[in-house]
Amino acid sequence: MRFLSLLTAAGLTLGSMASAQQCGGSFANFVQGLKSEAIARGHAPATVNSFFASARQDQAVLKADRQQGVFQKDFTEFARHLISANRLNTGRAKAQSYDRLFDRIEATYGVDRGVLLAFWAFETDFGGFQGNINTLNALVTLSHDCRRPELFRPQVFAALKLYERGDFSPTKTTGAWAGEIGMVQMLPQDIIDNGVDGDGDGHVSLKTSAADALMSGGKMLAHLGWRKGEPWLQEVTLPSNMNWAETGLRTTKPASAWAAQGVRPRHGQLATNLPASILLPQGRGGPAFISYPNFRVFFEWNQSFTYVLTAAYFANRLQGAPVFDAGNPDPGLSSAQMKELQSKLAQRGYDVGKIDGILGAGTRAAVQDVQQKLGLPADAWPTRALLNRL
């Protein structure tokens, strides 16, 4: 599940060509339009023709795009699925073998090694599975598709710039279905903006050089707002009289205020000088965490709450934190039940986005609000009891 900086890509300037509106129609004509725009941007016609010569529409990319974002598992199940003993052991071994590199990254960009190791593990299994989709075809296909062209069209021209540098091959560069490249899965524009030649060979090679990939990832996170020397996530225990309506990312207060309410860390100490939120991925009966400002940077890498929380927790495990207490949460809803709940919430005027059976941010917020109105513990965890009440 790779979405490195699609959120960042959405903010790119598209230029005076109003390119976000150009999509669909004949694929051949669409590619010709890309070529004309590239030449208008100042690229040499011969270079443009060479770059686009092999461009083809890829139906497998469209199929993957339609199916992406399906996180049906709850946090505990998802974390146990992604964080295997092998991944933990490999991550710790990588931390030792690349110790000097991580020291360099931490000194230069302030990003902790556990964070980069977690993304390196989840994105490509430490570089072992980087994707075999032709990157140019993926980007052109998704640009032609009218669902999200504003995200992908700028990446085509960024790939052209990399081609001119000698760091991209239209026929040989491969990666994920959404156009991300390399060990930590970066989009072409992100490589241009944040790519680092970590091994000093004159090129940014995210597919073959761990130094390039990890240094680039560190720079990327720093660019996105990572705060040096600060934590991102910590497991906590909560008082029995907790105001559940204050939990979730929508509520932030100083960690010292949470401590005054009886929130306690399971290990270490709270960063009482930092703003923080209380996260209950499976409601008041499940695991509990306190998140700090750096946690929100994870969402620039991937926009799924479950994925982000799992990555942040894994980063802690790689740096010595214990296994979280799974607690005894109320059973969650099945996909069909979640769709039924979303439909009922939408009928009440809540914006839950697509009725897809996924517990996303919109659904969580709606659940917490309606729990309050019904006099239920407002922990944002949908249960069969809530569904029955609706």
mmCIF file of C-alpha atoms in Angstrom:
data_model
loop_
_atom_site.group_PDB
_atom_site.id
_atom_site.type_symbol
_atom_site.label_atom_id
_atom_site.label_comp_id
_atom_site.label_asym_id
_atom_site.label_seq_id
_atom_site.Cartn_x
_atom_site.Cartn_y
_atom_site.Cartn_z
ATOM 1 C CA MET A 1 0.000 0.000 0.000
ATOM 2 C CA ARG A 2 2.194 2.831 -1.232
ATOM 3 C CA PHE A 3 1.160 6.475 -1.371
ATOM 4 C CA LEU A 4 4.392 8.304 -0.638
ATOM 5 C CA SER A 5 3.602 12.008 -0.866
ATOM 6 C CA LEU A 6 0.497 11.816 -3.034
ATOM 7 C CA LEU A 7 -0.767 14.393 -0.575
ATOM 8 C CA THR A 8 2.262 16.543 -1.411
ATOM 9 C CA ALA A 9 1.711 15.942 -5.107
ATOM 10 C CA ALA A 10 -1.799 17.338 -4.815
ATOM 11 C CA GLY A 11 -0.318 20.690 -3.927
ATOM 12 C CA LEU A 12 1.983 20.966 -6.933
ATOM 13 C CA THR A 13 1.497 23.905 -9.258
ATOM 14 C CA LEU A 14 0.099 22.643 -12.529
ATOM 15 C CA GLY A 15 1.111 25.653 -14.579
ATOM 16 C CA SER A 16 -0.741 27.809 -17.060
ATOM 17 C CA MET A 17 -1.803 24.885 -19.259
ATOM 18 C CA ALA A 18 -4.713 24.007 -16.902
ATOM 19 C CA SER A 19 -3.423 20.461 -17.153
ATOM 20 C CA ALA A 20 -5.684 19.121 -14.395
ATOM 21 C CA GLN A 21 -8.597 19.326 -16.834
ATOM 22 C CA GLN A 22 -6.849 17.368 -19.588
ATOM 23 C CA CYS A 23 -7.719 13.689 -19.261
ATOM 24 C CA GLY A 24 -9.669 10.930 -20.974
ATOM 25 C CA GLY A 25 -10.407 10.534 -24.671
ATOM 26 C CA SER A 26 -8.134 8.748 -27.096
ATOM 27 C CA PHE A 27 -5.027 7.532 -25.307
ATOM 28 C CA ALA A 28 -2.852 8.227 -28.360
ATOM 29 C CA ASN A 29 -4.162 11.789 -28.551
ATOM 30 C CA PHE A 30 -3.628 12.184 -24.827
ATOM 31 C CA VAL A 31 0.015 11.164 -25.110
ATOM 32 C CA GLN A 32 0.422 13.550 -28.023
ATOM 33 C CA GLY A 33 -0.956 16.280 -25.788
ATOM 34 C CA LEU A 34 1.610 15.413 -23.116
ATOM 35 C CA LYS A 35 4.363 15.626 -25.709
ATOM 36 C CA SER A 36 3.171 19.020 -26.921
ATOM 37 C CA GLU A 37 3.006 20.312 -23.359
ATOM 38 C CA ALA A 38 6.490 18.983 -22.605
ATOM 39 C CA ILE A 39 7.901 20.804 -25.628
ATOM 40 C CA ALA A 40 6.053 23.955 -24.571
ATOM 41 C CA ARG A 41 7.717 23.609 -21.176
ATOM 42 C CA GLY A 42 11.090 23.827 -22.899
ATOM 43 C CA HIS A 43 12.116 20.199 -23.320
ATOM 44 C CA ALA A 44 13.880 19.291 -26.585
ATOM 45 C CA PRO A 45 11.531 17.634 -29.116
ATOM 46 C CA ALA A 46 13.953 14.743 -29.705
ATOM 47 C CA THR A 47 14.158 14.084 -25.966
ATOM 48 C CA VAL A 48 10.375 14.244 -25.620
ATOM 49 C CA ASN A 49 9.798 11.841 -28.503
ATOM 50 C CA SER A 50 12.334 9.396 -27.070
ATOM 51 C CA PHE A 51 10.819 9.614 -23.594
ATOM 52 C CA PHE A 52 7.232 8.946 -24.682
ATOM 53 C CA ALA A 53 7.992 6.438 -27.463
ATOM 54 C CA SER A 54 7.214 3.391 -25.320
ATOM 55 C CA ALA A 55 4.317 4.832 -23.295
ATOM 56 C CA ARG A 56 1.386 2.435 -23.078
ATOM 57 C CA GLN A 57 -1.861 2.273 -21.122
ATOM 58 C CA ASP A 58 -1.734 -0.321 -18.345
ATOM 59 C CA GLN A 59 -5.068 -1.833 -17.315
ATOM 60 C CA ALA A 60 -3.460 -3.516 -14.308
ATOM 61 C CA VAL A 61 -2.675 -0.060 -12.930
ATOM 62 C CA LEU A 62 -6.309 1.023 -13.236
ATOM 63 C CA LYS A 63 -7.455 -2.156 -11.511
ATOM 64 C CA ALA A 64 -5.025 -1.583 -8.638
ATOM 65 C CA ASP A 65 -6.129 2.032 -8.315
ATOM 66 C CA ARG A 66 -9.772 1.008 -7.991
ATOM 67 C CA GLN A 67 -8.931 -1.514 -5.290
ATOM 68 C CA GLN A 68 -6.463 0.545 -3.246
ATOM 69 C CA GLY A 69 -7.078 1.684 0.295
ATOM 70 C CA VAL A 70 -8.762 -1.475 1.572
ATOM 71 C CA PHE A 71 -7.739 -1.770 5.232
ATOM 72 C CA GLN A 72 -10.407 -4.097 6.526
ATOM 73 C CA LYS A 73 -8.343 -5.378 9.462
ATOM 74 C CA ASP A 74 -8.461 -3.646 12.815
ATOM 75 C CA PHE A 75 -5.261 -2.182 14.229
ATOM 76 C CA THR A 76 -4.252 -5.186 16.329
ATOM 77 C CA GLU A 77 -4.789 -7.650 13.500
ATOM 78 C CA PHE A 78 -3.123 -5.370 10.959
ATOM 79 C CA ALA A 79 -0.089 -4.742 13.186
ATOM 80 C CA ARG A 80 0.374 -8.419 13.899
ATOM 81 C CA HIS A 81 0.133 -9.127 10.179
ATOM 82 C CA LEU A 82 2.761 -6.557 9.180
ATOM 83 C CA ILE A 83 5.147 -6.823 12.122
ATOM 84 C CA SER A 84 6.558 -10.318 11.984
ATOM 85 C CA ALA A 85 9.491 -11.621 14.008
ATOM 86 C CA ASN A 86 11.463 -11.764 10.774
ATOM 87 C CA ARG A 87 10.793 -8.094 10.025
ATOM 88 C CA LEU A 88 11.788 -7.106 13.533
ATOM 89 C CA ASN A 89 15.007 -9.109 13.362
ATOM 90 C CA THR A 90 15.826 -7.852 9.881
ATOM 91 C CA GLY A 91 15.140 -4.270 10.918
ATOM 92 C CA ARG A 92 17.435 -4.542 13.899
ATOM 93 C CA ALA A 93 20.132 -6.116 11.730
ATOM 94 C CA LYS A 94 19.777 -3.312 9.172
ATOM 95 C CA ALA A 95 20.066 -0.751 11.960
ATOM 96 C CA GLN A 96 23.422 -2.254 12.916
ATOM 97 C CA SER A 97 24.799 -2.741 9.412
ATOM 98 C CA TYR A 98 23.838 0.812 8.372
ATOM 99 C CA ASP A 99 24.628 2.377 11.727
ATOM 100 C CA ARG A 100 26.950 5.062 10.329
ATOM 101 C CA LEU A 101 24.445 5.945 7.617
ATOM 102 C CA PHE A 102 21.653 6.336 10.157
ATOM 103 C CA ASP A 103 23.948 8.454 12.338
ATOM 104 C CA ARG A 104 24.490 10.670 9.309
ATOM 105 C CA ILE A 105 20.760 10.927 8.591
ATOM 106 C CA GLU A 106 19.933 11.745 12.199
ATOM 107 C CA ALA A 107 22.634 14.415 12.314
ATOM 108 C CA THR A 108 21.631 15.942 8.965
ATOM 109 C CA TYR A 109 17.834 15.681 8.995
ATOM 110 C CA GLY A 110 16.929 14.800 12.577
ATOM 111 C CA VAL A 111 14.873 11.747 11.576
ATOM 112 C CA ASP A 112 15.167 8.719 13.858
ATOM 113 C CA ARG A 113 16.374 5.466 12.354
ATOM 114 C CA GLY A 114 13.365 3.535 13.608
ATOM 115 C CA VAL A 115 11.054 5.666 11.478
ATOM 116 C CA LEU A 116 13.000 5.100 8.268
ATOM 117 C CA LEU A 117 13.434 1.421 9.055
ATOM 118 C CA ALA A 118 9.678 1.057 9.535
ATOM 119 C CA PHE A 119 8.861 2.605 6.162
ATOM 120 C CA TRP A 120 11.690 0.706 4.472
ATOM 121 C CA ALA A 121 10.205 -2.511 5.859
ATOM 122 C CA PHE A 122 6.559 -1.802 5.063
ATOM 123 C CA GLU A 123 7.058 -0.228 1.643
ATOM 124 C CA THR A 124 9.412 -2.773 0.051
ATOM 125 C CA ASP A 125 10.507 -5.292 2.692
ATOM 126 C CA PHE A 126 13.855 -3.521 2.929
ATOM 127 C CA GLY A 127 14.169 -3.197 -0.826
ATOM 128 C CA GLY A 128 13.272 -6.786 -1.667
ATOM 129 C CA PHE A 129 9.913 -6.057 -3.334
ATOM 130 C CA GLN A 130 9.938 -2.687 -5.063
ATOM 131 C CA GLY A 131 7.200 -3.357 -7.619
ATOM 132 C CA ASN A 132 7.461 -4.482 -11.237
ATOM 133 C CA ILE A 133 5.070 -2.025 -12.910
ATOM 134 C CA ASN A 134 6.565 0.154 -15.640
ATOM 135 C CA THR A 135 6.660 3.559 -13.968
ATOM 136 C CA LEU A 136 6.115 5.709 -17.042
ATOM 137 C CA ASN A 137 3.144 3.608 -18.116
ATOM 138 C CA ALA A 138 1.685 3.836 -14.595
ATOM 139 C CA LEU A 139 1.994 7.619 -14.479
ATOM 140 C CA VAL A 140 0.634 8.192 -17.971
ATOM 141 C CA THR A 141 -2.235 5.747 -17.392
ATOM 142 C CA LEU A 142 -3.271 7.446 -14.151
ATOM 143 C CA SER A 143 -2.902 10.885 -15.749
ATOM 144 C CA HIS A 144 -5.185 9.839 -18.615
ATOM 145 C CA ASP A 145 -7.731 8.404 -16.174
ATOM 146 C CA CYS A 146 -10.064 11.181 -15.027
ATOM 147 C CA ARG A 147 -10.325 10.095 -11.404
ATOM 148 C CA ARG A 148 -7.215 11.900 -10.072
ATOM 149 C CA PRO A 149 -5.246 13.414 -12.977
ATOM 150 C CA GLU A 150 -4.169 16.403 -10.907
ATOM 151 C CA LEU A 151 -2.092 14.055 -8.748
ATOM 152 C CA PHE A 152 -0.338 12.170 -11.497
ATOM 153 C CA ARG A 153 0.066 14.435 -14.518
ATOM 154 C CA PRO A 154 2.776 16.594 -12.852
ATOM 155 C CA GLN A 155 4.668 13.409 -12.071
ATOM 156 C CA VAL A 156 4.977 12.591 -15.784
ATOM 157 C CA PHE A 157 6.900 15.800 -16.381
ATOM 158 C CA ALA A 158 8.964 15.223 -13.264
ATOM 159 C CA ALA A 159 9.918 11.799 -14.646
ATOM 160 C CA LEU A 160 10.926 13.521 -17.891
ATOM 161 C CA LYS A 161 13.312 15.737 -15.924
ATOM 162 C CA LEU A 162 14.816 12.658 -14.257
ATOM 163 C CA TYR A 163 15.210 11.094 -17.706
ATOM 164 C CA GLU A 164 17.164 14.124 -18.855
ATOM 165 C CA ARG A 165 19.443 13.703 -15.842
ATOM 166 C CA GLY A 166 20.067 10.058 -16.640
ATOM 167 C CA ASP A 167 18.163 8.846 -13.559
ATOM 168 C CA PHE A 168 15.058 7.409 -15.255
ATOM 169 C CA SER A 169 14.465 4.909 -18.051
ATOM 170 C CA PRO A 170 11.074 4.943 -19.830
ATOM 171 C CA THR A 171 11.423 1.239 -20.580
ATOM 172 C CA LYS A 172 13.336 -0.102 -17.574
ATOM 173 C CA THR A 173 12.327 1.937 -14.528
ATOM 174 C CA THR A 174 9.739 -0.003 -12.554
ATOM 175 C CA GLY A 175 8.016 0.394 -9.209
ATOM 176 C CA ALA A 176 4.610 0.496 -7.581
ATOM 177 C CA TRP A 177 1.344 0.819 -9.484
ATOM 178 C CA ALA A 178 0.973 4.495 -8.473
ATOM 179 C CA GLY A 179 4.354 5.520 -9.872
ATOM 180 C CA GLU A 180 6.528 5.413 -6.753
ATOM 181 C CA ILE A 181 10.100 4.280 -7.228
ATOM 182 C CA GLY A 182 12.744 2.620 -5.103
ATOM 183 C CA MET A 183 13.314 1.198 -1.648
ATOM 184 C CA VAL A 184 11.209 3.819 0.138
ATOM 185 C CA GLN A 185 8.845 4.424 -2.788
ATOM 186 C CA MET A 186 9.148 8.067 -3.820
ATOM 187 C CA LEU A 187 7.328 9.804 -6.648
ATOM 188 C CA PRO A 188 9.420 11.498 -9.367
ATOM 189 C CA GLN A 189 8.762 15.047 -8.139
ATOM 190 C CA ASP A 190 9.739 14.031 -4.628
ATOM 191 C CA ILE A 191 12.984 12.611 -5.996
ATOM 192 C CA ILE A 192 13.678 15.928 -7.709
ATOM 193 C CA ASP A 193 12.845 17.911 -4.579
ATOM 194 C CA ASN A 194 14.347 15.621 -1.950
ATOM 195 C CA GLY A 195 16.565 13.096 -3.699
ATOM 196 C CA VAL A 196 20.039 12.773 -2.161
ATOM 197 C CA ASP A 197 23.130 11.179 -3.671
ATOM 198 C CA GLY A 198 23.998 9.388 -0.464
ATOM 199 C CA ASP A 199 26.744 7.185 -1.855
ATOM 200 C CA GLY A 200 28.467 9.919 -3.878
ATOM 201 C CA ASP A 201 28.296 8.279 -7.298
ATOM 202 C CA GLY A 202 26.733 11.314 -8.972
ATOM 203 C CA HIS A 203 23.234 9.845 -9.283
ATOM 204 C CA VAL A 204 20.175 9.422 -7.075
ATOM 205 C CA SER A 205 19.442 5.710 -7.382
ATOM 206 C CA LEU A 206 16.622 4.835 -5.027
ATOM 207 C CA LYS A 207 16.236 1.340 -6.474
ATOM 208 C CA THR A 208 19.794 0.115 -5.967
ATOM 209 C CA SER A 209 21.411 2.339 -3.328
ATOM 210 C CA ALA A 210 20.265 2.095 0.293
ATOM 211 C CA ALA A 211 22.297 5.215 1.070
ATOM 212 C CA ASP A 212 20.479 7.205 -1.608
ATOM 213 C CA ALA A 213 17.061 5.840 -0.601
ATOM 214 C CA LEU A 214 17.403 6.373 3.146
ATOM 215 C CA MET A 215 19.050 9.786 2.889
ATOM 216 C CA SER A 216 16.313 10.864 0.476
ATOM 217 C CA GLY A 217 13.638 9.534 2.810
ATOM 218 C CA GLY A 218 15.177 11.438 5.697
ATOM 219 C CA LYS A 219 15.293 14.663 3.726
ATOM 220 C CA MET A 220 11.707 14.112 2.597
ATOM 221 C CA LEU A 221 10.435 13.724 6.157
ATOM 222 C CA ALA A 222 12.395 16.763 7.302
ATOM 223 C CA HIS A 223 10.880 18.740 4.420
ATOM 224 C CA LEU A 224 7.424 17.603 5.519
ATOM 225 C CA GLY A 225 7.949 18.991 8.995
ATOM 226 C CA TRP A 226 9.717 16.346 11.080
ATOM 227 C CA ARG A 227 10.886 17.826 14.390
ATOM 228 C CA LYS A 228 14.326 16.673 15.497
ATOM 229 C CA GLY A 229 14.632 15.049 18.879
ATOM 230 C CA GLU A 230 10.898 14.741 19.497
ATOM 231 C CA PRO A 231 8.864 11.531 19.927
ATOM 232 C CA TRP A 232 5.971 10.611 17.666
ATOM 233 C CA LEU A 233 3.955 7.968 19.536
ATOM 234 C CA GLN A 234 3.856 6.400 22.973
ATOM 235 C CA GLU A 235 1.665 3.731 24.510
ATOM 236 C CA VAL A 236 -0.327 4.871 27.541
ATOM 237 C CA THR A 237 -2.833 3.698 30.114
ATOM 238 C CA LEU A 238 -5.977 5.743 30.699
ATOM 239 C CA PRO A 239 -8.025 6.553 33.792
ATOM 240 C CA SER A 240 -11.430 4.928 34.155
ATOM 241 C CA ASN A 241 -13.118 8.339 34.231
ATOM 242 C CA MET A 242 -11.579 9.406 30.916
ATOM 243 C CA ASN A 243 -13.654 11.801 28.819
ATOM 244 C CA TRP A 244 -13.773 9.611 25.707
ATOM 245 C CA ALA A 245 -15.125 12.444 23.567
ATOM 246 C CA GLU A 246 -11.732 14.152 23.894
ATOM 247 C CA THR A 247 -9.897 11.241 22.287
ATOM 248 C CA GLY A 248 -8.851 11.245 18.649
ATOM 249 C CA LEU A 249 -6.747 13.501 16.473
ATOM 250 C CA ARG A 250 -9.384 16.240 16.531
ATOM 251 C CA THR A 251 -8.491 17.079 20.141
ATOM 252 C CA THR A 252 -5.014 18.324 21.041
ATOM 253 C CA LYS A 253 -3.828 19.584 24.397
ATOM 254 C CA PRO A 254 -0.466 19.693 26.196
ATOM 255 C CA ALA A 255 0.724 16.265 27.289
ATOM 256 C CA SER A 256 1.018 17.753 30.773
ATOM 257 C CA ALA A 257 -2.757 18.297 30.739
ATOM 258 C CA TRP A 258 -3.325 14.669 29.775
ATOM 259 C CA ALA A 259 -1.016 13.640 32.613
ATOM 260 C CA ALA A 260 -3.060 15.758 35.018
ATOM 261 C CA GLN A 261 -6.133 13.790 33.923
ATOM 262 C CA GLY A 262 -4.449 10.506 34.818
ATOM 263 C CA VAL A 263 -2.899 9.458 31.485
ATOM 264 C CA ARG A 264 0.250 7.434 32.201
ATOM 265 C CA PRO A 265 2.952 6.059 29.877
ATOM 266 C CA ARG A 266 3.454 2.301 29.807
ATOM 267 C CA HIS A 267 7.191 2.959 29.489
ATOM 268 C CA GLY A 268 9.370 6.039 29.636
ATOM 269 C CA GLN A 269 8.013 9.480 30.369
ATOM 270 C CA LEU A 270 5.457 11.692 28.666
ATOM 271 C CA ALA A 271 6.838 14.603 26.658
ATOM 272 C CA THR A 272 4.870 17.001 28.831
ATOM 273 C CA ASN A 273 6.064 20.080 26.931
ATOM 274 C CA LEU A 274 4.514 18.937 23.637
ATOM 275 C CA PRO A 275 0.945 19.117 22.298
ATOM 276 C CA ALA A 276 -0.600 15.675 22.079
ATOM 277 C CA SER A 277 -3.687 13.638 21.226
ATOM 278 C CA ILE A 278 -5.021 10.375 22.663
ATOM 279 C CA LEU A 279 -5.588 7.628 20.073
ATOM 280 C CA LEU A 280 -7.882 4.655 20.588
ATOM 281 C CA PRO A 281 -7.732 2.624 17.358
ATOM 282 C CA GLN A 282 -10.202 0.045 18.738
ATOM 283 C CA GLY A 283 -12.065 2.079 21.273
ATOM 284 C CA ARG A 284 -11.738 2.397 25.018
ATOM 285 C CA GLY A 285 -11.226 -1.348 25.563
ATOM 286 C CA GLY A 286 -8.299 -1.661 23.151
ATOM 287 C CA PRO A 287 -4.763 -0.292 22.862
ATOM 288 C CA ALA A 288 -4.204 3.361 23.811
ATOM 289 C CA PHE A 289 -1.523 5.730 22.545
ATOM 290 C CA ILE A 290 -0.546 9.350 22.917
ATOM 291 C CA SER A 291 0.626 11.016 19.692
ATOM 292 C CA TYR A 292 2.860 14.041 19.299
ATOM 293 C CA PRO A 293 3.350 16.501 16.386
ATOM 294 C CA ASN A 294 5.750 14.192 14.526
ATOM 295 C CA PHE A 295 2.988 11.586 14.274
ATOM 296 C CA ARG A 296 1.095 13.793 11.834
ATOM 297 C CA VAL A 297 4.082 13.783 9.466
ATOM 298 C CA PHE A 298 3.454 10.067 8.921
ATOM 299 C CA PHE A 299 0.215 10.994 7.149
ATOM 300 C CA GLU A 300 2.238 12.736 4.438
ATOM 301 C CA TRP A 301 3.645 9.306 3.615
ATOM 302 C CA ASN A 302 0.406 7.344 3.777
ATOM 303 C CA GLN A 303 -3.100 8.565 4.521
ATOM 304 C CA SER A 304 -4.493 5.436 6.178
ATOM 305 C CA PHE A 305 -4.822 5.827 9.958
ATOM 306 C CA THR A 306 -4.305 2.102 10.552
ATOM 307 C CA TYR A 307 -1.181 1.986 8.374
ATOM 308 C CA VAL A 308 0.259 5.147 9.926
ATOM 309 C CA LEU A 309 -0.363 4.004 13.490
ATOM 310 C CA THR A 310 1.189 0.622 12.728
ATOM 311 C CA ALA A 311 4.255 2.229 11.126
ATOM 312 C CA ALA A 312 4.704 4.613 14.053
ATOM 313 C CA TYR A 313 4.354 1.767 16.554
ATOM 314 C CA PHE A 314 6.799 -0.401 14.567
ATOM 315 C CA ALA A 315 9.314 2.447 14.607
ATOM 316 C CA ASN A 316 9.057 2.395 18.401
ATOM 317 C CA ARG A 317 9.499 -1.392 18.526
ATOM 318 C CA LEU A 318 12.642 -1.116 16.405
ATOM 319 C CA GLN A 319 13.983 1.319 18.990
ATOM 320 C CA GLY A 320 13.248 -0.901 21.976
ATOM 321 C CA ALA A 321 9.602 -0.352 22.921
ATOM 322 C CA PRO A 322 7.652 -3.382 24.220
ATOM 323 C CA VAL A 323 4.708 -5.066 22.521
ATOM 324 C CA PHE A 324 1.517 -3.061 22.999
ATOM 325 C CA ASP A 325 -1.269 -4.205 25.293
ATOM 326 C CA ALA A 326 -4.077 -5.306 22.990
ATOM 327 C CA GLY A 327 -6.634 -5.027 25.781
ATOM 328 C CA ASN A 328 -10.118 -6.438 25.326
ATOM 329 C CA PRO A 329 -11.914 -4.231 22.796
ATOM 330 C CA ASP A 330 -15.516 -4.708 21.769
ATOM 331 C CA PRO A 331 -15.730 -6.671 18.510
ATOM 332 C CA GLY A 332 -15.631 -4.477 15.429
ATOM 333 C CA LEU A 333 -18.041 -4.541 12.509
ATOM 334 C CA SER A 334 -17.778 -6.648 9.421
ATOM 335 C CA SER A 335 -17.362 -4.925 6.073
ATOM 336 C CA ALA A 336 -21.079 -5.302 5.330
ATOM 337 C CA GLN A 337 -22.019 -3.962 8.750
ATOM 338 C CA MET A 338 -19.614 -1.039 8.337
ATOM 339 C CA LYS A 339 -21.250 -0.151 5.014
ATOM 340 C CA GLU A 340 -24.659 -0.300 6.706
ATOM 341 C CA LEU A 341 -23.369 1.994 9.451
ATOM 342 C CA GLN A 342 -21.888 4.425 6.936
ATOM 343 C CA SER A 343 -25.175 4.538 5.043
ATOM 344 C CA LYS A 344 -27.078 5.307 8.250
ATOM 345 C CA LEU A 345 -24.575 8.016 9.180
ATOM 346 C CA ALA A 346 -24.812 9.528 5.700
ATOM 347 C CA GLN A 347 -28.606 9.567 6.018
ATOM 348 C CA ARG A 348 -28.157 11.608 9.192
ATOM 349 C CA GLY A 349 -26.122 14.160 7.267
ATOM 350 C CA TYR A 350 -22.576 13.047 8.099
ATOM 351 C CA ASP A 351 -19.867 13.143 5.455
ATOM 352 C CA VAL A 352 -18.310 9.694 5.628
ATOM 353 C CA GLY A 353 -16.995 9.761 2.078
ATOM 354 C CA LYS A 354 -17.486 6.689 -0.053
ATOM 355 C CA ILE A 355 -19.641 3.907 1.415
ATOM 356 C CA ASP A 356 -16.797 1.408 1.296
ATOM 357 C CA GLY A 357 -16.833 -0.493 4.579
ATOM 358 C CA ILE A 358 -13.571 1.167 5.666
ATOM 359 C CA LEU A 359 -13.243 2.915 9.027
ATOM 360 C CA GLY A 360 -11.643 6.098 7.746
ATOM 361 C CA ALA A 361 -11.239 9.497 9.366
ATOM 362 C CA GLY A 362 -14.674 10.731 8.265
ATOM 363 C CA THR A 363 -16.441 7.662 9.602
ATOM 364 C CA ARG A 364 -14.544 7.808 12.904
ATOM 365 C CA ALA A 365 -15.483 11.456 13.399
ATOM 366 C CA ALA A 366 -19.134 10.752 12.591
ATOM 367 C CA VAL A 367 -19.217 7.768 14.945
ATOM 368 C CA GLN A 368 -17.761 9.811 17.797
ATOM 369 C CA ASP A 369 -20.263 12.602 17.240
ATOM 370 C CA VAL A 370 -23.299 10.336 17.089
ATOM 371 C CA GLN A 371 -22.080 8.387 20.140
ATOM 372 C CA GLN A 372 -22.132 11.639 22.081
ATOM 373 C CA LYS A 373 -25.631 12.458 20.898
ATOM 374 C CA LEU A 374 -26.867 9.011 21.906
ATOM 375 C CA GLY A 375 -25.242 9.190 25.330
ATOM 376 C CA LEU A 376 -22.751 6.408 24.550
ATOM 377 C CA PRO A 377 -19.029 6.433 25.399
ATOM 378 C CA ALA A 378 -17.688 8.565 22.532
ATOM 379 C CA ASP A 379 -14.535 6.600 21.714
ATOM 380 C CA ALA A 380 -15.087 6.606 17.900
ATOM 381 C CA TRP A 381 -15.152 2.797 17.764
ATOM 382 C CA PRO A 382 -18.210 1.492 15.889
ATOM 383 C CA THR A 383 -19.847 -1.558 17.400
ATOM 384 C CA ARG A 384 -22.918 -3.692 16.773
ATOM 385 C CA ALA A 385 -24.606 -1.941 19.701
ATOM 386 C CA LEU A 386 -24.156 1.426 17.997
ATOM 387 C CA LEU A 387 -25.428 0.053 14.711
ATOM 388 C CA ASN A 388 -28.511 -1.311 16.464
ATOM 389 C CA ARG A 389 -29.151 2.072 18.106
ATOM 390 C CA LEU A 390 -29.110 3.738 14.698
#
